[in-house]
Short mmCIF file of C-alpha atoms in Angstrom, two decimals:
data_model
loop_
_atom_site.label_atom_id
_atom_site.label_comp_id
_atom_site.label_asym_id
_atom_site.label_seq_id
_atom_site.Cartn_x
_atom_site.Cartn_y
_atom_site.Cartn_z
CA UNK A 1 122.08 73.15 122.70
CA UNK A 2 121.02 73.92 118.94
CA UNK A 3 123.48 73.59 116.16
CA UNK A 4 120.99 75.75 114.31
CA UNK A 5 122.32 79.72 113.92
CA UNK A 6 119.79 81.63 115.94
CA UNK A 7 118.13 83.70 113.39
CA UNK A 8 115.03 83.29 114.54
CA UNK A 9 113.16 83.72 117.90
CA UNK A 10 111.48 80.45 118.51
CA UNK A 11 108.41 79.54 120.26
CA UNK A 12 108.86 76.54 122.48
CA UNK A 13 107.26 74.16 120.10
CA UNK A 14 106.76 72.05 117.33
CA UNK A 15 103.85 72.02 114.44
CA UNK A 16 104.44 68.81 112.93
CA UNK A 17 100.94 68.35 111.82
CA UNK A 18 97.78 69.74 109.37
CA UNK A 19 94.54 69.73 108.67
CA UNK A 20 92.34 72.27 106.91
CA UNK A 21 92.51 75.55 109.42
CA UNK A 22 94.00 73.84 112.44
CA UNK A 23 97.94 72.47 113.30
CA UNK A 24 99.32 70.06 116.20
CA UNK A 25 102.46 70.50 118.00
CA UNK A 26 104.62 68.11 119.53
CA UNK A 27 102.57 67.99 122.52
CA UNK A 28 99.42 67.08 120.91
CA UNK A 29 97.90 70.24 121.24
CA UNK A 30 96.10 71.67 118.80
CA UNK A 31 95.69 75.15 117.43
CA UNK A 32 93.64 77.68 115.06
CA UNK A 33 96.25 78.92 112.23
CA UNK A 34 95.41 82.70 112.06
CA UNK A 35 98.72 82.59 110.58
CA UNK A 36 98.94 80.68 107.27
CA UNK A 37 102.72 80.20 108.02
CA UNK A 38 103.22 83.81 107.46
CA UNK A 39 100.65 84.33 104.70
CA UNK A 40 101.65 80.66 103.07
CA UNK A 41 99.51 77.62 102.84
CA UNK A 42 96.54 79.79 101.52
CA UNK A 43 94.48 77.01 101.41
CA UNK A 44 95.27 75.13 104.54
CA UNK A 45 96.67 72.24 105.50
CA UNK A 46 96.63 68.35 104.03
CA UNK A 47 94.57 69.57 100.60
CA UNK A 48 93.56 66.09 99.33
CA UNK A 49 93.44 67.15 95.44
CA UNK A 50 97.03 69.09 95.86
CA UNK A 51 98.63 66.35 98.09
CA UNK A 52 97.65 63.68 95.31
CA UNK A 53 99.30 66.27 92.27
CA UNK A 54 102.54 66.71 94.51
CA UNK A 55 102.35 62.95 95.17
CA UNK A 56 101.76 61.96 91.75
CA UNK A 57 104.61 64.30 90.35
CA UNK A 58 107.08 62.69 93.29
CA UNK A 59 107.24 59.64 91.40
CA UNK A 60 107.61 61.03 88.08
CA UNK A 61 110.09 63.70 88.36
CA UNK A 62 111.78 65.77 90.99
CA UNK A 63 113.93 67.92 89.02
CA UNK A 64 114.76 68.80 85.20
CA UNK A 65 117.38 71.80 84.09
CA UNK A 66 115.69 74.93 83.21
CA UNK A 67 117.60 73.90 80.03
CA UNK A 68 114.61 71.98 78.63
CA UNK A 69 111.14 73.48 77.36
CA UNK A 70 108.73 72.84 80.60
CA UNK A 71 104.86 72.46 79.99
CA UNK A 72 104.23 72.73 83.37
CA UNK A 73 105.68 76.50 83.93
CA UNK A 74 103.85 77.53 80.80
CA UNK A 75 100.78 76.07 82.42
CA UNK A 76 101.37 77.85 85.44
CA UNK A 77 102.71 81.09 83.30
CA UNK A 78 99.01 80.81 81.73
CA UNK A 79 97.04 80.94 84.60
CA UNK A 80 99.17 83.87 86.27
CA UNK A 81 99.17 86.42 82.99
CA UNK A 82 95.23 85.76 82.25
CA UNK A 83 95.59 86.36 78.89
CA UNK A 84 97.76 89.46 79.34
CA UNK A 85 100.88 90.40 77.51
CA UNK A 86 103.22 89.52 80.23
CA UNK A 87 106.11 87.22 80.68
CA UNK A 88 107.13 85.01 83.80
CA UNK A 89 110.19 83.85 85.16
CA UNK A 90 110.15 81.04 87.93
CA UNK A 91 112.12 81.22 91.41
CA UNK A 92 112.10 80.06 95.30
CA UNK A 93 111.54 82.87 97.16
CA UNK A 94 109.93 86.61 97.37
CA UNK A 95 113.40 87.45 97.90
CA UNK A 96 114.59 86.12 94.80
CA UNK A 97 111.78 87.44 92.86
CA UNK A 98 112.51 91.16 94.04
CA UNK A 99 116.24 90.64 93.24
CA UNK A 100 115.21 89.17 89.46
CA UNK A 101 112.90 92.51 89.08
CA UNK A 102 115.99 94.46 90.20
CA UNK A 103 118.01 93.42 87.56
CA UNK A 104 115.00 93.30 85.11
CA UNK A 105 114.26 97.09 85.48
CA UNK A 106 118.07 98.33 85.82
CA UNK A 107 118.96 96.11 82.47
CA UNK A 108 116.05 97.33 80.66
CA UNK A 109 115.90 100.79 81.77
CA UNK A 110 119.41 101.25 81.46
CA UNK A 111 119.00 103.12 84.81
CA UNK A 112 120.51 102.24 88.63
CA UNK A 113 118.50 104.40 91.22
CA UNK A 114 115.52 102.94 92.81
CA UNK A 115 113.00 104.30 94.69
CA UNK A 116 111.53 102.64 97.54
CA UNK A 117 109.08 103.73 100.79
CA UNK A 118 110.05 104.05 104.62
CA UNK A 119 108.98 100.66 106.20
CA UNK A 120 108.43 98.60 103.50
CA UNK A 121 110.15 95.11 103.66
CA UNK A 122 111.06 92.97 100.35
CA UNK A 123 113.50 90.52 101.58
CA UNK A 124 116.60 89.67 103.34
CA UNK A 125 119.36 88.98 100.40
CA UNK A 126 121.50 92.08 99.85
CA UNK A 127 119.80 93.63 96.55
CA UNK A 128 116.24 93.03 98.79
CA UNK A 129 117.51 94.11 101.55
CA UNK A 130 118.29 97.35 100.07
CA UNK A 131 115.37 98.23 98.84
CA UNK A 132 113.74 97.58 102.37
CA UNK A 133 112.75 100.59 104.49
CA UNK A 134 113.30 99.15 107.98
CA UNK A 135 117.03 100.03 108.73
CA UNK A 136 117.02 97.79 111.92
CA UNK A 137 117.63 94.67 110.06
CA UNK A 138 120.34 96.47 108.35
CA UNK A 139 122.44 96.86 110.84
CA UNK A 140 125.92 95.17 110.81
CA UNK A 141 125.90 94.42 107.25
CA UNK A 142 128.00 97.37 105.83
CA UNK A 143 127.18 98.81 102.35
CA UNK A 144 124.12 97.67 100.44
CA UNK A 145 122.93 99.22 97.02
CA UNK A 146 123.99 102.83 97.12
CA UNK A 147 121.27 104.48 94.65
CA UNK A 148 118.32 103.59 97.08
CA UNK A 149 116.20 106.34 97.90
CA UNK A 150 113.25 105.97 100.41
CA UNK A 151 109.66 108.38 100.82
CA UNK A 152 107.07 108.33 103.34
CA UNK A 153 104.18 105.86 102.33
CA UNK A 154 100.81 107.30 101.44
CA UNK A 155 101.56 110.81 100.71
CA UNK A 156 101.03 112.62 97.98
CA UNK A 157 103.57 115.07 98.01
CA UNK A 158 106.48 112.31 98.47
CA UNK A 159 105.31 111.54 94.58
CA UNK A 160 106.89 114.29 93.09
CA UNK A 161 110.75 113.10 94.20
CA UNK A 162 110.16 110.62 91.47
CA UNK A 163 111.85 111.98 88.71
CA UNK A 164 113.35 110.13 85.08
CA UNK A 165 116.58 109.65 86.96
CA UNK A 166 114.95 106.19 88.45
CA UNK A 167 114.78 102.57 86.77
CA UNK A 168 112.20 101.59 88.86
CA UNK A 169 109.61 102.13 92.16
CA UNK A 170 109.01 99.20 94.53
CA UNK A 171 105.73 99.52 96.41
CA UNK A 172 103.31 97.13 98.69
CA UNK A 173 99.92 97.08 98.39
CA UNK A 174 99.78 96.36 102.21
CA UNK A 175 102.72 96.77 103.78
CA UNK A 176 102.76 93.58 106.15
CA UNK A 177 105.73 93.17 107.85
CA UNK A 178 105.65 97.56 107.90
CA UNK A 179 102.40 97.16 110.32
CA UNK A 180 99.78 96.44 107.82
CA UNK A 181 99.63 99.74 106.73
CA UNK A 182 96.78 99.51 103.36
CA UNK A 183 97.66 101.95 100.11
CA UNK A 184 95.12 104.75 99.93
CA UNK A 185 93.45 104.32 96.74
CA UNK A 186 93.81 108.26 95.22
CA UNK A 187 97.82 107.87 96.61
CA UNK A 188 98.19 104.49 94.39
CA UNK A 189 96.83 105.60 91.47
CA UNK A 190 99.05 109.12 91.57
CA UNK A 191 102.05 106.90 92.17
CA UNK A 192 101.46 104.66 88.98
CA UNK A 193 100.75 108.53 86.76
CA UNK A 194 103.71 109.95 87.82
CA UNK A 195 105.82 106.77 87.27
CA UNK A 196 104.21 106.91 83.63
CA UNK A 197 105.22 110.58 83.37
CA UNK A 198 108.53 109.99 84.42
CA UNK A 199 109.21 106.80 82.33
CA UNK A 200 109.65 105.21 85.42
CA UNK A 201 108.78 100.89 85.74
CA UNK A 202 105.99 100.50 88.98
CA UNK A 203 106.82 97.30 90.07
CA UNK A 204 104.32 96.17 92.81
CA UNK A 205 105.15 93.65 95.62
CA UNK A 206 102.76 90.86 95.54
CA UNK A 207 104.64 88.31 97.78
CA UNK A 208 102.24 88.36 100.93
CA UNK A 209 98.90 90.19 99.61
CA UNK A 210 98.93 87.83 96.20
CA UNK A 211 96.78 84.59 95.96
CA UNK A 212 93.80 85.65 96.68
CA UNK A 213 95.06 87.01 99.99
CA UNK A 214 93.03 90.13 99.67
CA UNK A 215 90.33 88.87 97.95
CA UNK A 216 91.74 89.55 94.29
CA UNK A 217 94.46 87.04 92.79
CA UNK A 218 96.62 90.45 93.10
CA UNK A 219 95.90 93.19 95.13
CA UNK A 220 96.54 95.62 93.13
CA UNK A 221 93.17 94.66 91.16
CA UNK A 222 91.82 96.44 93.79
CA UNK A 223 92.60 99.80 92.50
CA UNK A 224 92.44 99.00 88.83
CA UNK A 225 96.72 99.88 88.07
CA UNK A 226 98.47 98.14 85.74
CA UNK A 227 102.35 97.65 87.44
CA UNK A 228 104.67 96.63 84.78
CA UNK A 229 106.26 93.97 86.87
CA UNK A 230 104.87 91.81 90.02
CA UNK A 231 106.87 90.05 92.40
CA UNK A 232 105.14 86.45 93.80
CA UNK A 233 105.71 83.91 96.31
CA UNK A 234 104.49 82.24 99.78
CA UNK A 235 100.92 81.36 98.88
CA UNK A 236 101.96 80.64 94.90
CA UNK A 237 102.65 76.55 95.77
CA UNK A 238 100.62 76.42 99.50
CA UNK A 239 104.30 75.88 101.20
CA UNK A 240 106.88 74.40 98.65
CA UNK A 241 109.21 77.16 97.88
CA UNK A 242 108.10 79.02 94.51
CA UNK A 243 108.20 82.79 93.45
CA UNK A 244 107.62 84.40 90.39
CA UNK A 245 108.31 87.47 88.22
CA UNK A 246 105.22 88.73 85.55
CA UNK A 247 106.66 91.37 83.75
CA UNK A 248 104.85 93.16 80.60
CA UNK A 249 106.13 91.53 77.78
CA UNK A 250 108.24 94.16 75.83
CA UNK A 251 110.54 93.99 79.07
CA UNK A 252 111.34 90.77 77.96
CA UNK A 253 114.07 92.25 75.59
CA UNK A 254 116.18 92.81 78.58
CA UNK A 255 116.17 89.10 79.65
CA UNK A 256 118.06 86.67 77.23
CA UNK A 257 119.52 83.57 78.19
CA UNK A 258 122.63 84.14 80.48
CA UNK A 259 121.12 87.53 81.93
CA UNK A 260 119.44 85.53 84.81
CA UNK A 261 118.61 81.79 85.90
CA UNK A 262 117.73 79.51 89.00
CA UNK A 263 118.65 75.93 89.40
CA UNK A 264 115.27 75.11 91.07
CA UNK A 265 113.05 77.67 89.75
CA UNK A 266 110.41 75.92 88.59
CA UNK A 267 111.24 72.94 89.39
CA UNK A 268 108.63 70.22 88.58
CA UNK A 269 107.01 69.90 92.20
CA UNK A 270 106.64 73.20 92.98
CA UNK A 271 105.13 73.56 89.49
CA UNK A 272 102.13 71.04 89.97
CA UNK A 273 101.58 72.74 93.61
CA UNK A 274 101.28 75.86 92.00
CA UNK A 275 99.08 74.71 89.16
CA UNK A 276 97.03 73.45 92.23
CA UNK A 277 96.74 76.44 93.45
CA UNK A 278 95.84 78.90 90.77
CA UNK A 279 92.51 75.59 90.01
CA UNK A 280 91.51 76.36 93.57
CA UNK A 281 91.37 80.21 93.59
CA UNK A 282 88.14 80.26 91.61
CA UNK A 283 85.91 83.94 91.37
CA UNK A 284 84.02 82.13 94.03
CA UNK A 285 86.63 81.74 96.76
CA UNK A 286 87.67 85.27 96.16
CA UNK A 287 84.03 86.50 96.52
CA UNK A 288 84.00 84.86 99.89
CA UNK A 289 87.55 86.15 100.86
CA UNK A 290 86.45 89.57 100.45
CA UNK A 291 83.17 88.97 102.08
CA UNK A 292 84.79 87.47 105.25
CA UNK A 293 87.74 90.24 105.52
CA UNK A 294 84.69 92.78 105.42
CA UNK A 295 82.96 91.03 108.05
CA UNK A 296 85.85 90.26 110.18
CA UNK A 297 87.00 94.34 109.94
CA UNK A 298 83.27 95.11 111.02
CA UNK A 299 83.26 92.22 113.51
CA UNK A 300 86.69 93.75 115.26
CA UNK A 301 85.87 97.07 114.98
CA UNK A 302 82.30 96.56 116.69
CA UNK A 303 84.39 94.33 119.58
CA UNK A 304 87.52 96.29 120.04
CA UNK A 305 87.30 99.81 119.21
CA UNK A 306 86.17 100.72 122.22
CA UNK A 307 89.34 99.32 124.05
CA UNK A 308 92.29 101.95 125.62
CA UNK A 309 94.72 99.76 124.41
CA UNK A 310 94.04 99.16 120.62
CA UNK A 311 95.22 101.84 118.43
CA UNK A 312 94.47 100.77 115.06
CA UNK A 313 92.61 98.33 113.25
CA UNK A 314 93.55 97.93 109.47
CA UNK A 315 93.55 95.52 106.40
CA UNK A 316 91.87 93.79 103.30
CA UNK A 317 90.57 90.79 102.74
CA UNK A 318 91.95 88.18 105.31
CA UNK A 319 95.17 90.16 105.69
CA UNK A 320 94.78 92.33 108.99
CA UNK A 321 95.96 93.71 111.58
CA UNK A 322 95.53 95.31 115.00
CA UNK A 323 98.07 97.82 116.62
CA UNK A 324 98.21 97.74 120.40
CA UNK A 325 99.64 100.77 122.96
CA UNK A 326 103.02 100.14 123.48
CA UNK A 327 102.06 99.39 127.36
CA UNK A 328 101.15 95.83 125.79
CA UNK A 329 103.44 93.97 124.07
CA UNK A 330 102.01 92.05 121.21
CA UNK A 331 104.00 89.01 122.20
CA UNK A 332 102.05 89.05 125.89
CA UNK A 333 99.64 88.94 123.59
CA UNK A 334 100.51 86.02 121.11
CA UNK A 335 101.34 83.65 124.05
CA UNK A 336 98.25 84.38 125.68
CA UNK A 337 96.60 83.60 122.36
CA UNK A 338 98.78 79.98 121.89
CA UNK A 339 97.64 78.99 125.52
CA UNK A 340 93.84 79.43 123.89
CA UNK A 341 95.03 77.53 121.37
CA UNK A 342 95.04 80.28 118.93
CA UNK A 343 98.49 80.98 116.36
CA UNK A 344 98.64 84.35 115.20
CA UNK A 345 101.42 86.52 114.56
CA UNK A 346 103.30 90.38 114.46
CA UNK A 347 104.67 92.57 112.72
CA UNK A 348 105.92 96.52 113.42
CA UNK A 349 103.98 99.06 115.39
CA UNK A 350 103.03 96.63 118.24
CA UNK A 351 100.79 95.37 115.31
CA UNK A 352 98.85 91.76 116.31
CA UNK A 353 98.69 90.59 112.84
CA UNK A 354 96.27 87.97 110.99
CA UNK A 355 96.53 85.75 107.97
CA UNK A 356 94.34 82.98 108.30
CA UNK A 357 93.78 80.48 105.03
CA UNK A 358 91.54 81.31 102.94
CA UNK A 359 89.53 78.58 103.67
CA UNK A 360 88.60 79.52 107.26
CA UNK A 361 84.99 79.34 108.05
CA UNK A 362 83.22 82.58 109.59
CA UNK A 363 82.47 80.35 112.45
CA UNK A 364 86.20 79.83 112.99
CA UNK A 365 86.91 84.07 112.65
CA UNK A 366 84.23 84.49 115.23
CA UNK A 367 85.93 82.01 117.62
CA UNK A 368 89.12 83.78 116.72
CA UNK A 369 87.61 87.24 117.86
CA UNK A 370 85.76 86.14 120.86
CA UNK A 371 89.63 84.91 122.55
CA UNK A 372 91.51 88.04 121.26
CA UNK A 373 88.76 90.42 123.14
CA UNK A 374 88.79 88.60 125.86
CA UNK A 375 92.33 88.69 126.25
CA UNK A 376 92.73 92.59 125.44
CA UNK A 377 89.67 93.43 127.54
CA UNK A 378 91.75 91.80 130.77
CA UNK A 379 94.52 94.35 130.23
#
């Protein structure tokens, strides 16, 4: 019997090792990550050059208050504003991050209500939680944040219920965990205008489509807008826990010491991972990240269309996904997959979803493809 609180629906086995695009359970079997650990270790598994920087740091130090200056966040800060005039704070989590922008926009704005969209997903604490439009993980919790409003994704005409009375708008680029639903371009760019018009902050969700996820260091580079506050995590340190807040930098008026803090934000290891990370997301390995997504979109679509049972296919970059009938349960699906020694995972909408590192070969994609047509076709 676990003493662990069943929060999560477990497969029956263990990962406990890595190497580049591939894990091994407990049984010595051994499996292609099309899941990054949900969009985490970016650049795979047992990275020589960032194993030797955590390594190195180990034995130096572990931990330091955020009450002493820290080189190493301002090196990470650096490589995260490009030269921008933005600010960073350092957490642990995409949860945390959203909750810091919370209070960011409410204490600058001076303003409570928020505006969210149906089926987004931000987090689990109580502030994140509110702001997240899937009200089945709500349930049983009792009252969140009461000046939440929620419109339909994508549409145009939901625009116009965003008026001056909102602090702030929280949007995905891709809403992951919502299906992997991609922003239409002419929709995103209305949404930013009419935030501007109203005086409104646009504060854009980067936790799963950042680091070079889609092929940009931020997604939202995609469709040339300019959010005035991003919320980072999971691929930011590769698998230690490390989020991050950019806001533009005349918000940082609102934030003065005592208005917000973490005990491990930043801590020192996380830090060097992160620095790592930003060295190895070069133009180059974003040029190939968007020239592999396109591929593997063409590559599905040639393969699978066709097929009753898939509905959808959708994504950017290396984040995608493919929504099924509801006659076939994407987990039939996923254990067929881990018998082929494939890991891959879902989200809403019946949705098979994809996030393999960054790093995968096209050779390893094509293998990928090959086993999940197979496996549809036999339905």
């Amino acid at each position: 019997m676990s003493l662990l609180f069943n929060t999560y629906k477990r497969f029956p086995f263990e990962i406990i090792h890595g190497e580049g695009v591939h894990l091994t359970d407990n049984h010595g079997k051994r499996y292609l990550d099309l899941t990054s650990g949900i969009g985490v270790c970016n650049l795979g598994y047992n990275l020589e050059t960032l194993n030797q920087a955590v390594a190195q740091q180990l034995h130096r130090l572990w931990h330091a208050s955020n009450l002493y200056h820290s080189s190493l966040q301002e090196q990470v800060a650096a490589k995260l504003v490009q030269g921008k005039d933005q600010l960073v704070f350092f957490c642990n989590s995409g949860t945390e991050a959203n909750e810091a922008a919370i209070k960011l926009a409410r204490k600058y704005t001076g303003k409570q209500k928020l505006m969210a969209f149906h089926q987004s997903f931000h987090g689990r604490t109580l502030g994140a939680l509110s702001i997240t439009g899937n009200e089945a993980i709500k349930s049983g919790l009792g009252a969140l944040l009461n000046d939440v409003d929620f419109i339909h994704y994508n549409e145009i005409s939901a625009l116009s219920s965003i008026t001056s009375d909102y602090a702030a708008v929280f949007v995905e680029i891709i809403q992951g965990e919502g299906g992997v639903t991609v922003a239409d371009s002419e929709w995103l760019i209305a949404l930013e205008k009419q935030c501007q018009t109203q005086g409104v902050l646009l504060i854009v969700d980067e936790v799963q489509t950042g680091m070079g996820r889609t092929g940009k260091l931020f997604a939202h580079q995609h469709y040339g807008i300019q959010p005035d506050i991003i919320t980072l995590a999971k691929g930011l340190a590769n698998g230690l826990p490390c989020g991050a807040v950019i806001g533009k930098k005349q918000l940082g008026q609102a934030f003065q010491p005592g208005s917000h803090g973490s005990t491990f934000g930043g801590n020192p290891i996380a830090m060097v991972a992160a620095n790592q990370v930003l060295n190895h997301i070069t133009p180059l390995l974003l040029e190939e990240v968007q020239a592999k997504g396109e591929w593997m979109l063409k590559k599905l679509a040639k393969k699978l269309t066709a097929l009753s049972v898939v509905k959808r296919i959708s994504g950017k970059g290396l984040m995608i996904g493919i929504q099924l009938t509801d006659c076939i349960p994407v987990a039939d699906v996923l254990d067929k997959l881990h018998k082929q020694g494939i890991l891959a995972l879902s989200a809403r909408g019946n949705t098979l979803r994809l996030l393999p590192p960054l790093i995968i070969s096209k050779e390893a994609l094509d293998k990928a493809i090959t086993h999940i047509h197979q496996i549809l076709s036999a339905y």
